[in-house]
Coordinates of C-alpha atoms in Angstrom, one line a residue:
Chain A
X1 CA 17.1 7.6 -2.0
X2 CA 13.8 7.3 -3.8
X3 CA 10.5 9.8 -3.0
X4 CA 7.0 9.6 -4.4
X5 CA 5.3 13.3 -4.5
X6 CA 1.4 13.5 -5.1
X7 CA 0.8 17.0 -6.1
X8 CA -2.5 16.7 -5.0
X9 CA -3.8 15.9 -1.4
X10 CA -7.6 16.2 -3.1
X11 CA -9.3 16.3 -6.5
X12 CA -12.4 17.4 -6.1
X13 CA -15.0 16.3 -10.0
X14 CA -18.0 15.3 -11.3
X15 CA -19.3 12.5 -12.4
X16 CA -18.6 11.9 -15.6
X17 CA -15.3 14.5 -16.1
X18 CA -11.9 13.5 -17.0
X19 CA -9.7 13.1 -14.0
X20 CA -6.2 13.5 -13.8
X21 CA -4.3 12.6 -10.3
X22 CA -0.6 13.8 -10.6
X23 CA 3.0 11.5 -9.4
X24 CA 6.3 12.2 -9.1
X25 CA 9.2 10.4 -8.4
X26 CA 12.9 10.7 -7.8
X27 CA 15.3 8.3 -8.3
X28 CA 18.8 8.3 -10.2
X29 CA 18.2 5.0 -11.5
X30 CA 15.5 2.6 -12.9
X31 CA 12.1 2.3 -11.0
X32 CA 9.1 -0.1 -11.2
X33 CA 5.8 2.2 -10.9
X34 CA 2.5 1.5 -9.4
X35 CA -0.9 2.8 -8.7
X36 CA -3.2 1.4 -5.9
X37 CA -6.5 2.7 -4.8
X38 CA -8.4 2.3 -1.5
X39 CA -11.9 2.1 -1.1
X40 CA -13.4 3.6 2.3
X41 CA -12.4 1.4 5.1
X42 CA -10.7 -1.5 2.9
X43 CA -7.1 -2.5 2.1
X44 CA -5.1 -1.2 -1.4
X45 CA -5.9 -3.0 -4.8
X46 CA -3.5 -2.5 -7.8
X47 CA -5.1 -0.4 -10.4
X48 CA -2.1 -0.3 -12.5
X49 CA 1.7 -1.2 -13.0
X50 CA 4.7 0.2 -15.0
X51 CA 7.5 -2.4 -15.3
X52 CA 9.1 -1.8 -19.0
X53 CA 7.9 -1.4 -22.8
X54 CA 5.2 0.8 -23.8
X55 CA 4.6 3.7 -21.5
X56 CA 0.9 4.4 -21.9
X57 CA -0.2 1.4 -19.5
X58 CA -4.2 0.3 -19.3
X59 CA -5.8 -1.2 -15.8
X60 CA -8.5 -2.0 -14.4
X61 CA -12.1 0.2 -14.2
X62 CA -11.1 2.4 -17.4
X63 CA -7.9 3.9 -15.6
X64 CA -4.5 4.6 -17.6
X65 CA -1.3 5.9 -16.7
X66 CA 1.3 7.5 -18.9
X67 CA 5.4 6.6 -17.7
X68 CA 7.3 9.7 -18.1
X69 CA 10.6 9.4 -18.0
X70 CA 12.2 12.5 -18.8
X71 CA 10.0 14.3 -16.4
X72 CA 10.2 11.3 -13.9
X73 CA 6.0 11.3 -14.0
X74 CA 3.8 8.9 -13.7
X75 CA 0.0 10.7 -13.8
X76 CA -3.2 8.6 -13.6
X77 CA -6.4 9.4 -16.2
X78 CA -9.6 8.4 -16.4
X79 CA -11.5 10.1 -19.4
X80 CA -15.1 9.5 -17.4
X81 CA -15.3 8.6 -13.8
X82 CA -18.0 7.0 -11.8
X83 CA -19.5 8.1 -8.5
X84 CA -17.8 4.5 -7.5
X85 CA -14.5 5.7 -8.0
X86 CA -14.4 7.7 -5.0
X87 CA -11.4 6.4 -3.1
X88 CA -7.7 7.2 -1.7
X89 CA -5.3 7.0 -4.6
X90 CA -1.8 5.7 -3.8
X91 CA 0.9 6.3 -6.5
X92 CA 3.8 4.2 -5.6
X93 CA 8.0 3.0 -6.6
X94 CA 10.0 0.1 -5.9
X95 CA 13.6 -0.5 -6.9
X96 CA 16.5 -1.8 -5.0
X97 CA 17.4 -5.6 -4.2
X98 CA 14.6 -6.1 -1.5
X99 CA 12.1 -3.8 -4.4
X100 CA 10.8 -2.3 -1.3
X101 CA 7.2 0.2 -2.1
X102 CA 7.4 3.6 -1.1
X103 CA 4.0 5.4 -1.3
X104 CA 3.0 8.7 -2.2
X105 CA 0.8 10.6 0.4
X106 CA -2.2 9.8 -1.4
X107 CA -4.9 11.5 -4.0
X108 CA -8.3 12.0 -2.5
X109 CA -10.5 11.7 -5.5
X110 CA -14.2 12.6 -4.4
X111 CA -16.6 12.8 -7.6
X112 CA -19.7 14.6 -6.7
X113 CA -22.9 13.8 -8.7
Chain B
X1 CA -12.1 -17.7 0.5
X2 CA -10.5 -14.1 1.7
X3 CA -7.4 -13.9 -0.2
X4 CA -5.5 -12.2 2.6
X5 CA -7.0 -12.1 6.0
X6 CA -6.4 -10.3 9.4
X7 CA -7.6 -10.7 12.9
X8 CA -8.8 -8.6 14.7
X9 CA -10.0 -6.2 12.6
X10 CA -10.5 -3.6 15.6
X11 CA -8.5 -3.9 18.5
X12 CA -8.9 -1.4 21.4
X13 CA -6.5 -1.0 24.0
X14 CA -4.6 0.4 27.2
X15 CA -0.9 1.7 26.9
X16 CA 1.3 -0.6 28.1
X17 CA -0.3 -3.5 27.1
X18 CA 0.9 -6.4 24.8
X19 CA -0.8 -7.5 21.2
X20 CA -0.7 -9.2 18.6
X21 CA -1.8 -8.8 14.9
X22 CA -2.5 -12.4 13.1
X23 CA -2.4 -12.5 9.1
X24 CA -2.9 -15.2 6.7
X25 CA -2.9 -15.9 3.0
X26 CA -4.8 -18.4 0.7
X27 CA -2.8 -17.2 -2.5
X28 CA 0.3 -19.8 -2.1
X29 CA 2.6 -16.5 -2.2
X30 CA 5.8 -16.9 -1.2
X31 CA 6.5 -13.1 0.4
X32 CA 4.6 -11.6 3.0
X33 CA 4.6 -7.7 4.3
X34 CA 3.7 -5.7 7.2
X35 CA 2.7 -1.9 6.5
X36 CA 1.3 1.2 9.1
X37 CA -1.2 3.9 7.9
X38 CA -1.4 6.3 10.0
X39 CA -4.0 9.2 10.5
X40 CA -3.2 11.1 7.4
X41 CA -3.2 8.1 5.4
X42 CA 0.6 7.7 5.2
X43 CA 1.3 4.2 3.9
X44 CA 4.9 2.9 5.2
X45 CA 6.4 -0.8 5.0
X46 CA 7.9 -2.1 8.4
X47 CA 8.3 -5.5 7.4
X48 CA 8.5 -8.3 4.8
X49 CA 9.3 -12.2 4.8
X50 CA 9.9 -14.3 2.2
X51 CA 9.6 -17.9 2.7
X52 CA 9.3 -17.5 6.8
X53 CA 13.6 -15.4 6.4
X54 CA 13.2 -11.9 7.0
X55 CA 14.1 -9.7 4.2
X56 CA 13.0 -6.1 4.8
X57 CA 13.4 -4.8 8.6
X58 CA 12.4 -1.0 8.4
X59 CA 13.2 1.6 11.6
X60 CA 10.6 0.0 13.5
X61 CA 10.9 0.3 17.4
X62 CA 12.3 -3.1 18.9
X63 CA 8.7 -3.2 20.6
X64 CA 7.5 -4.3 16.9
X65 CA 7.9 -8.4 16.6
X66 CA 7.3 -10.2 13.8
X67 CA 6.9 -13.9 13.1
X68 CA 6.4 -16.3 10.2
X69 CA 5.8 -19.8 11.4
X70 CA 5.2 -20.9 8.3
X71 CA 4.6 -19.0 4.4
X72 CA 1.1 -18.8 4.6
X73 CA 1.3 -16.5 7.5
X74 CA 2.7 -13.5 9.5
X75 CA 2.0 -12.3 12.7
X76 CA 2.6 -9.1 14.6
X77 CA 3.9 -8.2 18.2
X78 CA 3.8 -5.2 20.0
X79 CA 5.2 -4.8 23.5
X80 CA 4.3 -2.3 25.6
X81 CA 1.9 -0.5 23.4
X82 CA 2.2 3.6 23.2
X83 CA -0.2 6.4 21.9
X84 CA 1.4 6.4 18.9
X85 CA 1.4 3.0 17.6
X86 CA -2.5 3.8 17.0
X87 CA -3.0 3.1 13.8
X88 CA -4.2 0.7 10.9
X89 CA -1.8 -2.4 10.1
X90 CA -1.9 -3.6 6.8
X91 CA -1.0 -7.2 6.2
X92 CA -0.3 -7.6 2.3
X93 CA 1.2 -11.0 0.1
X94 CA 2.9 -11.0 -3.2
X95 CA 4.0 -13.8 -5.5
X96 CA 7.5 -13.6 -4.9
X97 CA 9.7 -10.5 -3.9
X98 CA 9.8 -8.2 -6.9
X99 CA 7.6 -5.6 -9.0
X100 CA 4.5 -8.1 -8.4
X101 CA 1.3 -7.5 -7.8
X102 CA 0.7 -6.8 -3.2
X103 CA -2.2 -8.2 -1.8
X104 CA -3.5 -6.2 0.6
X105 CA -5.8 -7.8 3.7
X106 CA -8.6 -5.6 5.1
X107 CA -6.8 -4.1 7.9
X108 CA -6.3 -4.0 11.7
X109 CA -7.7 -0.8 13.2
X110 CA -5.4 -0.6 16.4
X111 CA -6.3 2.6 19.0
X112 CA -4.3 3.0 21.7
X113 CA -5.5 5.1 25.1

């Protein structure tokens, strides 16, 4: 079986700190890793993906996310955030034949001016 | 030219009644997913087609139908709605089935009383 932890129901920052939202996963074999974010009121958008290769992996609005194998992490950064990044964060595996997601709980990330 | 689109976006309802969810998808994707978020923001897959053949069929009550008259779209059935099937129902595409990028539609806000 496969689980997604978020260690962190909210992240409270201000604008322009470093963030760091935390994931954890458990599986005894290979996984594909995600991030998705939600915006008040709208569907998920990938941010980011882990499939193979290099582990430190760039997406979209300055985010980055480092694979962690031996610790079975997947944490997201941002070095500088932005009122507009305010949002649900939704750390997420898939594996198996069907590569079915399973979501973490989700990060609240609320960054106060 | 919505990439993934749902209607309604609110429904409102008695229990007991009968609904259904309607999704469709502009992208040319091949797979096609059903997802509930419920209250605390829990994210959980219920359903996914590829190509109109069901391929993931989560513990969903038998009340939950879906259909896939063709690849550009997927509907959703529910029979003799309860209190707890509020929710919001995602609607979400991807390329093929695999570690690809979801879509996600805007969501369906379904309350139950």
């Amino acid at each position: 079986a496969q689980s997604v932890t978020q260690l962190d129901s909210q992240v409270p920052v201000f604008e322009e700190a470093p963030v760091e939202l935390r994931c954890n996963y458990s599986s005894s074999v290979s996984v594909y890793l995600f991030w998705y974010v939600q915006y008040p009121n709208q569907g998920l958008q990938l941010l980011l993906k882990y499939l193979s290769g290099s582990t430190l992996v760039k997406g979209i609005n300055g985010f980055e996310a480092e694979f962690n194998k031996s610790q079975t992490s997947f944490h997201l950064r941002k070095p500088s955030v932005h009122i507009s990044d305010t949002a649900e964060y939704f750390c997420a595996v898939s594996r198996g034949s069907n590569y079915k997601l399973t979501f973490g709980k989700g990060t609240l990330l609320t960054v106060n001016p | 030219d919505t990439a993934v689109s749902q209607t309604p976006k609110y429904l409102v309802t008695q229990m007991g009644n009968d609904k259904s969810i309607k999704c469709e998808q502009n992208l040319g994707h091949d797979t096609m997913y059903w997802y509930k978020q419920d209250s605390k923001k829990f994210l959980k897959i219920m359903f996914s087609y590829n190509n109109k053949e069901l391929i993931i069929n989560e513990t969903v009550p038998n009340r939950f139908s879906p259909k896939s008259p063709d690849k550009a779209h997927l509907n959703l059935h529910i029979n003799s709605l309860e209190l707890g099937d509020s929710a919001v129902y995602f609607c979400a595409s991807s390329q093929q089935p695999g570690p690809y990028e979801q879509y996600f539609g805007p969501g369906t806000r379904l309350t139950v009383t």
